[in-house]
Coordinates of C-alpha atoms and ligand atoms in Angstrom, one line a residue:
M314 CA 10.7 -42.0 -20.1
P315 CA 8.4 -39.3 -18.7
N316 CA 7.8 -36.0 -20.4
I317 CA 7.1 -33.3 -17.8
V318 CA 6.0 -29.7 -18.0
V319 CA 7.7 -27.1 -15.7
V320 CA 5.4 -24.2 -15.3
G321 CA 5.4 -20.9 -13.3
A322 CA 2.6 -21.0 -10.8
Q323 CA 2.5 -17.2 -10.0
W324 CA 3.4 -14.1 -12.1
G325 CA 6.7 -15.3 -13.4
D326 CA 10.2 -15.2 -12.0
E327 CA 9.5 -18.1 -9.6
G328 CA 12.9 -19.7 -10.3
K329 CA 12.0 -21.8 -13.3
G330 CA 15.5 -21.5 -14.7
K331 CA 17.0 -22.9 -11.5
V332 CA 14.6 -25.8 -11.3
V333 CA 15.0 -26.7 -15.0
D334 CA 18.8 -26.6 -14.6
V335 CA 18.6 -28.9 -11.6
L336 CA 16.4 -31.4 -13.5
A337 CA 18.2 -31.1 -16.9
P338 CA 20.8 -33.8 -16.1
H339 CA 18.0 -36.3 -15.7
V340 CA 16.3 -35.7 -19.1
D341 CA 17.4 -35.8 -22.7
V342 CA 15.7 -32.7 -24.0
V343 CA 14.5 -29.3 -22.7
V344 CA 12.0 -27.4 -24.9
R345 CA 10.7 -23.9 -24.5
Y346 CA 7.0 -23.7 -25.7
Q347 CA 5.9 -20.1 -25.5
G348 CA 7.0 -16.5 -24.9
G349 CA 10.1 -14.9 -26.2
N350 CA 13.0 -12.8 -24.9
N351 CA 10.6 -11.2 -22.4
A352 CA 11.7 -14.1 -20.2
G353 CA 14.7 -14.0 -18.0
H354 CA 15.7 -17.3 -16.5
T355 CA 18.6 -17.2 -14.1
V356 CA 20.9 -20.2 -13.5
V357 CA 23.7 -19.8 -11.0
V358 CA 26.6 -22.3 -11.2
G359 CA 29.1 -21.6 -8.5
R360 CA 30.2 -18.0 -8.9
E361 CA 28.9 -17.9 -12.5
K362 CA 25.5 -16.5 -13.3
Y363 CA 23.7 -17.0 -16.6
V364 CA 20.5 -15.3 -17.6
L365 CA 18.7 -17.1 -20.4
H366 CA 16.1 -15.3 -22.5
S367 CA 15.2 -17.5 -25.5
I368 CA 17.4 -20.5 -25.0
P369 CA 16.2 -23.3 -22.7
S370 CA 17.8 -23.5 -19.2
G371 CA 19.1 -27.0 -20.0
I372 CA 21.9 -25.6 -22.3
L373 CA 24.5 -25.6 -19.5
H374 CA 24.4 -29.4 -19.5
P375 CA 26.4 -30.7 -22.5
G376 CA 24.3 -33.8 -23.1
C377 CA 21.0 -32.0 -23.0
R378 CA 19.3 -31.1 -26.3
C379 CA 17.6 -27.7 -26.2
V380 CA 14.7 -26.8 -28.4
I381 CA 13.0 -23.5 -29.1
G382 CA 9.5 -24.7 -30.0
C383 CA 7.0 -23.4 -32.5
G384 CA 5.0 -21.5 -29.8
V385 CA 8.0 -19.2 -29.1
V386 CA 8.5 -15.9 -30.8
V387 CA 12.1 -15.3 -31.6
D388 CA 14.0 -12.0 -31.9
P389 CA 16.9 -13.3 -34.0
G390 CA 19.3 -10.4 -33.1
S391 CA 18.7 -11.0 -29.4
L392 CA 19.0 -14.8 -29.8
I393 CA 22.3 -14.5 -31.7
E394 CA 23.6 -12.2 -28.9
E395 CA 22.6 -14.8 -26.3
M396 CA 24.2 -17.6 -28.4
E397 CA 27.5 -15.7 -28.8
G398 CA 27.5 -14.9 -25.0
L399 CA 27.2 -18.6 -24.2
V400 CA 29.8 -19.7 -26.7
R401 CA 32.2 -17.1 -25.3
R402 CA 31.7 -18.8 -21.9
G403 CA 32.5 -22.2 -23.3
V404 CA 29.0 -23.6 -23.8
T405 CA 28.5 -25.9 -26.9
L406 CA 25.5 -25.1 -29.1
D407 CA 26.2 -27.1 -32.2
G408 CA 24.2 -30.4 -31.9
N409 CA 22.5 -29.0 -28.7
L410 CA 20.3 -26.3 -30.0
Y411 CA 17.3 -26.6 -32.4
I412 CA 14.9 -23.9 -33.5
S413 CA 11.5 -24.6 -34.9
K414 CA 10.8 -23.6 -38.5
N415 CA 7.3 -22.6 -37.4
A416 CA 8.4 -20.2 -34.6
H417 CA 7.4 -16.6 -35.4
L418 CA 10.0 -13.8 -35.7
I419 CA 10.0 -10.7 -33.7
M420 CA 10.7 -8.0 -36.3
P421 CA 12.1 -4.5 -35.5
Y422 CA 8.7 -3.0 -35.8
H423 CA 7.3 -5.2 -33.0
P424 CA 9.3 -3.6 -30.1
A425 CA 8.5 -0.2 -31.7
L426 CA 4.8 -0.9 -31.7
D427 CA 5.1 -2.4 -28.1
R428 CA 6.6 0.8 -26.8
A429 CA 4.4 3.1 -28.7
S430 CA 1.2 1.3 -27.6
E431 CA 2.4 1.4 -23.9
A432 CA 3.1 5.1 -24.2
K433 CA -0.4 5.7 -25.6
L434 CA -2.0 3.7 -22.8
G435 CA -0.5 6.0 -20.2
P436 CA -1.6 5.0 -16.7
R437 CA -3.5 2.0 -18.1
R438 CA -0.2 0.5 -19.6
I439 CA 0.5 -3.1 -19.0
G440 CA 4.1 -2.5 -18.1
T441 CA 5.5 -4.8 -20.8
T442 CA 9.1 -5.7 -21.2
G443 CA 9.1 -3.7 -24.4
K444 CA 10.6 -6.7 -26.4
G445 CA 7.8 -6.7 -29.0
V446 CA 6.4 -10.0 -27.8
G447 CA 2.7 -8.9 -27.8
P448 CA 2.8 -7.3 -31.3
A449 CA 4.5 -10.4 -32.7
Y450 CA 1.7 -12.7 -31.4
V451 CA -0.8 -10.2 -32.7
D452 CA 0.7 -10.7 -36.2
K453 CA 0.7 -14.5 -35.7
A454 CA -3.0 -14.5 -34.9
A455 CA -3.7 -12.1 -37.7
R456 CA -2.0 -14.4 -40.1
V457 CA 0.5 -11.8 -41.3
G458 CA 3.5 -13.0 -39.1
I459 CA 6.8 -14.1 -40.5
R460 CA 8.2 -17.4 -39.4
M461 CA 11.7 -18.8 -39.0
V462 CA 11.3 -20.9 -42.1
D463 CA 10.5 -17.8 -44.2
L464 CA 14.0 -16.5 -43.3
L465 CA 15.4 -19.3 -45.5
D466 CA 13.3 -18.2 -48.5
E467 CA 14.6 -14.8 -49.5
R468 CA 11.9 -14.1 -52.1
L469 CA 9.0 -15.0 -49.8
F470 CA 10.6 -13.2 -46.9
R471 CA 10.9 -10.0 -48.9
Q472 CA 7.2 -10.2 -50.0
K473 CA 6.0 -10.7 -46.5
L474 CA 8.3 -8.0 -45.2
E475 CA 7.1 -5.5 -47.8
A476 CA 3.4 -6.2 -47.0
N477 CA 4.1 -5.8 -43.3
I478 CA 6.2 -2.7 -43.6
A479 CA 3.5 -0.9 -45.6
Q480 CA 1.0 -1.6 -42.9
K481 CA 3.2 -1.1 -39.9
N482 CA 4.6 2.2 -41.1
R483 CA 1.1 3.6 -41.5
L484 CA 0.3 2.5 -38.0
L485 CA 3.5 3.8 -36.5
R486 CA 3.3 7.2 -38.4
D487 CA -0.4 7.9 -38.3
I488 CA -1.6 6.4 -35.0
Y489 CA 1.5 6.6 -32.8
D490 CA 3.5 9.4 -34.4
A491 CA 6.5 7.1 -34.1
Q492 CA 9.5 6.4 -36.4
T493 CA 9.0 4.2 -39.5
F494 CA 11.2 1.5 -41.1
T495 CA 12.5 0.7 -44.5
V496 CA 12.3 -2.7 -46.2
E497 CA 16.0 -2.8 -47.3
E498 CA 17.3 -2.0 -43.9
I499 CA 15.5 -4.9 -42.2
L500 CA 16.0 -7.2 -45.2
N501 CA 19.8 -6.9 -45.1
Q502 CA 19.9 -7.3 -41.3
Y503 CA 17.6 -10.3 -41.2
L504 CA 19.3 -12.1 -44.1
R505 CA 22.6 -11.8 -42.2
Y506 CA 20.7 -13.3 -39.2
A507 CA 19.4 -16.1 -41.5
G508 CA 23.0 -17.0 -42.4
W509 CA 23.8 -17.4 -38.8
L510 CA 20.8 -19.3 -37.7
A511 CA 20.1 -21.5 -40.7
P512 CA 22.1 -24.5 -39.3
Y513 CA 19.8 -24.6 -36.2
I514 CA 16.4 -24.1 -37.9
T515 CA 14.6 -27.4 -38.3
D516 CA 11.3 -29.3 -38.0
T517 CA 11.4 -29.6 -34.2
A518 CA 7.9 -31.1 -33.9
L519 CA 9.2 -34.1 -36.0
L520 CA 12.4 -34.3 -34.1
L521 CA 10.6 -34.3 -30.7
H522 CA 8.3 -37.0 -32.0
Q523 CA 11.3 -39.1 -33.1
W524 CA 13.1 -38.6 -29.8
I525 CA 10.1 -39.5 -27.8
E526 CA 9.6 -42.7 -29.9
R527 CA 13.2 -43.5 -29.1
G528 CA 12.4 -43.3 -25.4
Y529 CA 14.0 -39.9 -24.7
S530 CA 12.7 -37.9 -21.8
V531 CA 11.5 -34.3 -22.5
L532 CA 11.2 -31.4 -20.1
F533 CA 8.9 -28.5 -21.2
E534 CA 10.2 -25.2 -19.8
G535 CA 7.4 -22.7 -19.3
A536 CA 8.2 -19.0 -19.4
Q537 CA 6.3 -16.3 -17.4
G538 CA 3.7 -17.8 -15.1
T539 CA 0.1 -19.0 -14.8
M540 CA -1.3 -15.5 -13.9
L541 CA 0.2 -14.0 -17.0
D542 CA -1.5 -16.5 -19.3
L543 CA -3.5 -15.1 -22.2
D544 CA -6.6 -17.0 -21.3
H545 CA -6.2 -17.8 -17.6
G546 CA -4.2 -14.8 -16.3
T547 CA -5.3 -11.4 -15.0
Y548 CA -6.4 -10.1 -18.4
P549 CA -5.5 -7.6 -19.8
Y550 CA -2.4 -7.4 -17.5
I551 CA -0.9 -10.5 -19.0
T552 CA 1.6 -11.6 -21.6
S553 CA 0.3 -12.7 -25.0
S554 CA 1.0 -16.5 -25.0
S555 CA -0.3 -19.6 -23.3
T556 CA 2.0 -19.9 -20.4
T557 CA 0.0 -22.6 -18.7
A558 CA 0.6 -26.4 -19.1
G559 CA -1.8 -26.7 -22.0
G560 CA 0.6 -24.5 -24.1
A561 CA 3.2 -27.1 -23.9
A562 CA 1.4 -29.3 -26.4
T563 CA 0.4 -26.6 -28.9
G564 CA 3.7 -24.8 -28.5
T565 CA 5.8 -27.8 -29.4
G566 CA 3.7 -30.2 -31.5
V567 CA 4.0 -32.9 -28.8
P568 CA 0.5 -34.3 -28.2
P569 CA -1.1 -34.1 -24.8
T570 CA -1.1 -37.9 -24.8
R571 CA 2.7 -37.9 -24.6
I572 CA 2.9 -35.6 -21.6
H573 CA 3.0 -37.4 -18.3
G574 CA 3.1 -34.8 -15.5
V575 CA 3.2 -31.1 -14.6
L576 CA 5.5 -29.5 -12.0
G577 CA 4.6 -26.0 -10.8
V578 CA 7.3 -23.6 -9.6
A579 CA 6.3 -21.2 -6.9
K580 CA 8.1 -18.7 -4.6
A581 CA 7.6 -18.9 -0.8
Y582 CA 6.1 -15.4 -1.4
T583 CA 4.8 -13.6 -4.5
T584 CA 6.2 -11.1 -7.0
R585 CA 5.0 -9.4 -10.0
V586 CA 6.6 -7.0 -12.5
G587 CA 4.5 -4.5 -14.3
G588 CA 0.9 -3.4 -13.8
G589 CA -2.2 -5.3 -12.8
P590 CA -3.7 -6.8 -9.7
L591 CA -1.5 -8.4 -7.0
P592 CA -4.0 -9.0 -4.2
S593 CA -1.5 -10.0 -1.5
E594 CA 0.9 -7.1 -2.2
M595 CA 2.9 -6.1 0.8
A596 CA 3.0 -2.6 2.2
G597 CA 5.6 -0.8 4.3
P598 CA 9.2 -1.5 5.1
I599 CA 8.8 -5.3 4.6
V600 CA 8.7 -4.7 0.8
D601 CA 12.3 -3.3 0.8
T602 CA 13.5 -6.1 3.1
I603 CA 12.1 -8.8 0.8
R604 CA 13.2 -7.1 -2.4
A605 CA 16.7 -6.7 -1.1
R606 CA 17.0 -10.2 0.3
G607 CA 15.4 -11.8 -2.7
N608 CA 17.2 -9.5 -5.1
E609 CA 13.8 -8.8 -6.7
Y610 CA 14.7 -6.9 -9.8
G611 CA 13.7 -8.1 -13.3
A612 CA 16.2 -10.4 -15.0
T613 CA 15.2 -8.9 -18.4
T614 CA 14.5 -5.2 -17.6
G615 CA 16.1 -4.6 -14.2
R616 CA 12.8 -3.1 -12.9
P617 CA 12.1 -3.6 -9.2
R618 CA 9.5 -6.4 -8.7
R619 CA 6.4 -5.8 -6.7
C620 CA 6.3 -8.1 -3.7
G621 CA 3.5 -9.9 -1.9
W622 CA 2.8 -12.7 0.6
F623 CA 2.2 -16.2 -0.5
D624 CA -1.2 -16.3 -2.1
A625 CA -2.8 -19.7 -1.6
V626 CA -5.8 -18.6 -3.7
V627 CA -3.5 -18.1 -6.7
L628 CA -1.7 -21.3 -6.1
R629 CA -4.9 -23.4 -5.8
Y630 CA -6.0 -21.8 -9.1
A631 CA -2.6 -22.7 -10.6
V632 CA -3.0 -26.3 -9.4
R633 CA -6.4 -26.4 -11.1
V634 CA -5.7 -24.9 -14.5
N635 CA -2.3 -26.6 -14.9
G636 CA -3.2 -29.9 -13.3
L637 CA -0.1 -29.6 -11.1
D638 CA 1.1 -32.9 -9.7
T639 CA 3.6 -31.3 -7.5
V640 CA 5.2 -27.9 -6.6
A641 CA 8.9 -26.9 -6.3
L642 CA 8.9 -24.1 -3.7
T643 CA 11.7 -21.6 -4.1
K644 CA 13.3 -18.8 -2.2
L645 CA 12.3 -20.0 1.3
D646 CA 15.6 -18.4 2.6
V647 CA 14.2 -14.9 1.7
L648 CA 11.7 -15.2 4.5
D649 CA 14.4 -16.3 7.1
Q650 CA 14.4 -12.9 8.9
C651 CA 10.6 -12.3 9.0
E652 CA 9.2 -12.3 12.6
T653 CA 5.8 -13.1 11.2
V654 CA 4.9 -14.7 7.8
R655 CA 1.6 -14.2 6.2
I656 CA -0.4 -16.5 3.9
C657 CA -3.3 -15.2 1.9
T658 CA -6.1 -17.8 2.1
G659 CA -9.0 -15.8 0.6
Y660 CA -10.2 -12.4 -0.6
R661 CA -12.8 -10.3 1.3
H662 CA -15.1 -8.6 -1.1
R663 CA -18.3 -6.7 -0.1
G664 CA -18.8 -8.9 3.0
E665 CA -18.1 -12.2 1.2
L666 CA -15.0 -14.4 1.5
L667 CA -13.9 -15.5 -1.9
T668 CA -11.8 -18.6 -2.0
E669 CA -11.6 -19.0 -5.8
F670 CA -9.7 -16.6 -7.9
P671 CA -12.2 -14.0 -9.4
E672 CA -12.3 -13.2 -13.1
E673 CA -13.8 -9.7 -12.7
E674 CA -11.2 -6.8 -12.9
T675 CA -13.3 -4.7 -10.5
V676 CA -13.6 -7.4 -7.9
L677 CA -9.9 -8.0 -8.0
R678 CA -9.2 -4.3 -7.6
E679 CA -11.6 -4.1 -4.6
A680 CA -10.7 -7.4 -2.9
E681 CA -8.8 -7.3 0.4
P682 CA -6.6 -10.3 1.2
A683 CA -7.6 -12.5 4.2
Y684 CA -4.4 -13.6 5.9
E685 CA -3.4 -16.4 8.2
E686 CA -0.3 -15.6 10.2
V687 CA 2.4 -18.0 11.2
S688 CA 5.4 -17.1 13.3
G689 CA 8.7 -16.8 11.5
W690 CA 11.7 -19.1 12.1
L691 CA 14.3 -16.4 12.4
A692 CA 17.1 -18.8 11.4
P693 CA 19.0 -19.6 8.2
T694 CA 17.5 -22.2 5.8
A695 CA 20.3 -22.1 3.2
G696 CA 22.6 -25.1 3.5
A697 CA 19.9 -27.5 4.8
R698 CA 20.3 -30.8 2.9
N699 CA 17.0 -32.3 3.8
E700 CA 13.7 -31.2 5.3
A701 CA 14.7 -32.4 8.8
D702 CA 17.6 -29.9 8.7
L703 CA 15.2 -26.9 8.3
P704 CA 14.0 -24.9 11.4
A705 CA 10.8 -26.4 12.9
K706 CA 8.8 -23.3 12.1
A707 CA 9.9 -23.3 8.5
R708 CA 8.8 -27.0 8.3
Q709 CA 5.4 -26.0 9.8
Y710 CA 5.1 -23.2 7.1
L711 CA 5.7 -25.8 4.4
V712 CA 3.2 -28.3 5.9
R713 CA 0.6 -25.6 6.1
L714 CA 1.2 -24.5 2.4
Q715 CA 0.9 -28.1 1.2
E716 CA -2.4 -28.5 3.2
L717 CA -3.8 -25.4 1.5
L718 CA -2.7 -26.4 -2.0
G719 CA -3.6 -30.1 -1.8
V720 CA -0.5 -31.2 -3.7
P721 CA 2.9 -32.2 -2.3
F722 CA 6.1 -30.3 -2.7
C723 CA 8.9 -32.0 -4.6
L724 CA 11.8 -29.6 -4.1
I725 CA 12.5 -26.8 -1.6
S726 CA 15.0 -24.2 -2.8
T727 CA 16.9 -22.2 -0.2
G728 CA 19.4 -20.4 -2.4
A729 CA 20.2 -19.5 -6.0
V730 CA 23.0 -22.2 -6.4
R731 CA 22.3 -25.8 -7.4
D732 CA 23.4 -27.1 -4.0
D733 CA 20.8 -25.2 -2.1
T734 CA 18.1 -27.5 -3.2
I735 CA 16.3 -30.0 -0.9
L736 CA 14.6 -33.1 -2.3
C737 CA 11.4 -33.6 -0.3
E738 CA 10.7 -36.9 1.3
D739 CA 8.4 -39.0 -1.0
S740 CA 9.0 -36.4 -3.7
P741 CA 6.9 -37.1 -6.8
L742 CA 10.1 -36.4 -8.8
L743 CA 11.5 -39.8 -7.7
E744 CA 8.8 -41.6 -9.6
W745 CA 9.6 -39.5 -12.8
F746 CA 13.4 -39.3 -12.4
P747 CA 14.7 -41.9 -9.9
S748 CA 18.3 -40.6 -10.5
V749 CA 17.5 -37.3 -8.8
R750 CA 17.9 -39.1 -5.4
S751 CA 21.6 -39.6 -5.9
S752 CA 22.3 -36.2 -7.4
L753 CA 20.4 -34.2 -4.8
L754 CA 21.1 -36.1 -1.6
Ligands
GDP1288 P1 12.5 -17.5 -13.6 O1 12.2 -16.4 -14.6 O2 11.3 -18.2 -13.1 O3 13.6 -18.4 -14.1 O4 13.2 -16.7 -12.4 P2 14.3 -15.5 -12.4 O5 15.6 -16.1 -12.8 O6 13.7 -14.4 -13.2 O7 14.2 -15.1 -10.9 C1 14.5 -15.9 -9.8 C2 15.8 -15.3 -9.1 O8 15.9 -15.9 -7.8 C3 17.1 -15.5 -9.8 O9 17.9 -14.5 -9.6 C4 17.6 -16.8 -9.2 O10 19.0 -16.9 -9.2 C5 17.1 -16.6 -7.8 N1 16.8 -17.8 -7.0 C6 16.2 -19.0 -7.5 N2 16.0 -19.8 -6.4 C7 16.4 -19.2 -5.3 C8 16.3 -19.5 -3.9 O11 15.8 -20.5 -3.5 N3 16.8 -18.5 -3.0 C9 17.3 -17.3 -3.5 N4 17.7 -16.5 -2.6 N5 17.4 -17.0 -4.8 C10 16.9 -17.9 -5.7
IMO1289 P1 10.0 -15.1 -16.8 O1 9.9 -16.2 -17.9 C1 7.8 -11.8 -15.0 C2 5.3 -9.4 -17.6 C3 5.7 -8.0 -17.9 C4 4.3 -7.4 -18.1 C5 3.5 -8.5 -18.8 C6 3.5 -8.3 -20.3 O2 11.3 -14.6 -16.5 O3 9.2 -15.5 -15.6 P2 5.3 -8.7 -22.2 O4 6.6 -8.0 -22.5 O5 5.3 -10.2 -22.1 O6 4.2 -8.3 -23.3 O7 4.8 -8.1 -20.8 O8 4.2 -9.7 -18.5 N1 6.3 -10.4 -18.0 C7 7.0 -11.1 -17.0 N2 7.0 -10.9 -15.7 N3 8.6 -12.7 -15.6 C8 8.6 -12.9 -16.9 O9 9.2 -13.9 -17.5 C9 7.8 -12.0 -17.7 N4 7.6 -11.9 -19.0 C10 6.7 -10.9 -19.2 O10 6.4 -7.4 -16.8 O11 3.7 -7.2 -16.8
MG1290 MG1 12.5 -14.4 -14.9

């Protein structure tokens, strides 16, 4: 059974939650491999809306095992809140949720450091979610992080906490002039969390190995997006983890030889939350129109998302660094009322036309988008059950995008609910999960 990575192809919020929820009935396991509760993955089921932050978006399907892999950083308080919220709404977690022993903990000093560092950066701030994700990964790389498994060993947890508190308090007090923490306060709080989470903490790399040996199919759910990747994104305006497909192996312990394909999720336009370059950023009243129609406000922080036209340079880059086999295109309906739709096909910089995404911060800042324009379809796309149902001009837009990317689309999403999902003709999904045909047609 195939094991497939689902990865954001832009700057996050592409609709990964919806796509994972649509595919979850066709797999046995969904695993998150990086990021933390900076993610906000929305799943809409009828009139019910769920926003998942640390728990994989497969959790709404009772038969689907959900794993928080070793590459994720976990804020236990936030995770427990999310778990309680799901249980209150009738979702079963016991036997369905597994948390890696190796996943690192977000400690109370991490959000404090995140916010203090952002405040100090002033106009150069990243615009983080303030959840402490960056500082938690800093500690992981500096080899002073505290892992889930340490929560289960009180003596070791206390030792690690004491060493960290001594160092973090100096940093918070002397560099940032911010509030400090006491060991006892955190210890008591985190030991309570340990009691709650202990039944779910396990060796998930071993479990995944055993499940794959048994023939189970695994979906790897990426958080954030390609352009926020620590290595491949618009550094330093990025998140601190490997969001791209390569992260799926290191962030779970499933070897690359057991991964069979990569599906990218992209919006029919572009959004970004926080600072940093967005070459195809829209200007003028169209921004408000798109933001309102697409409800483009952060699922985690509520911040308005910046909006831009579809950027084929970014998408081609995402195809290359993730090895995308196919793309699920979301939010096509948001463009329904545009008289003209633009596609960014290159960047103009000092008389040159760049068609590959540049690495240099200065070039990105100076680059002007080169657009191709297509006329809008000015008709609703929601409710279409197959590509032939879509307005002709919308179909032309999709054909042009696929030509530019060089990979086929597998799904077209025209609304937040499960039903507003079109399975493309000859969708590569059919080879991976033949049963999607009956569920989506
Ligand atoms: P994620 O972080 O990639 O999972 O995406 P988010 O959940 O942060 O943002 C996507 C938003 O768009 C959510 O509110 C979804 O419910 C919504 N959404 C997903 N697909 C579609 C679609 O095709 N059309 C519309 N209008 N909304 C969609
Ligand atoms: P999902 O999984 C969109 C952005 C933040 C900021 C940068 C760094 O829902 O797509 P961080 O808190 O991670 O240190 O912030 O990354 N960011 C996201 N943008 N969607 C997300 O997640 C994001 N997670 C982080 O806005 O620019
Ligand atoms: Mg999101």
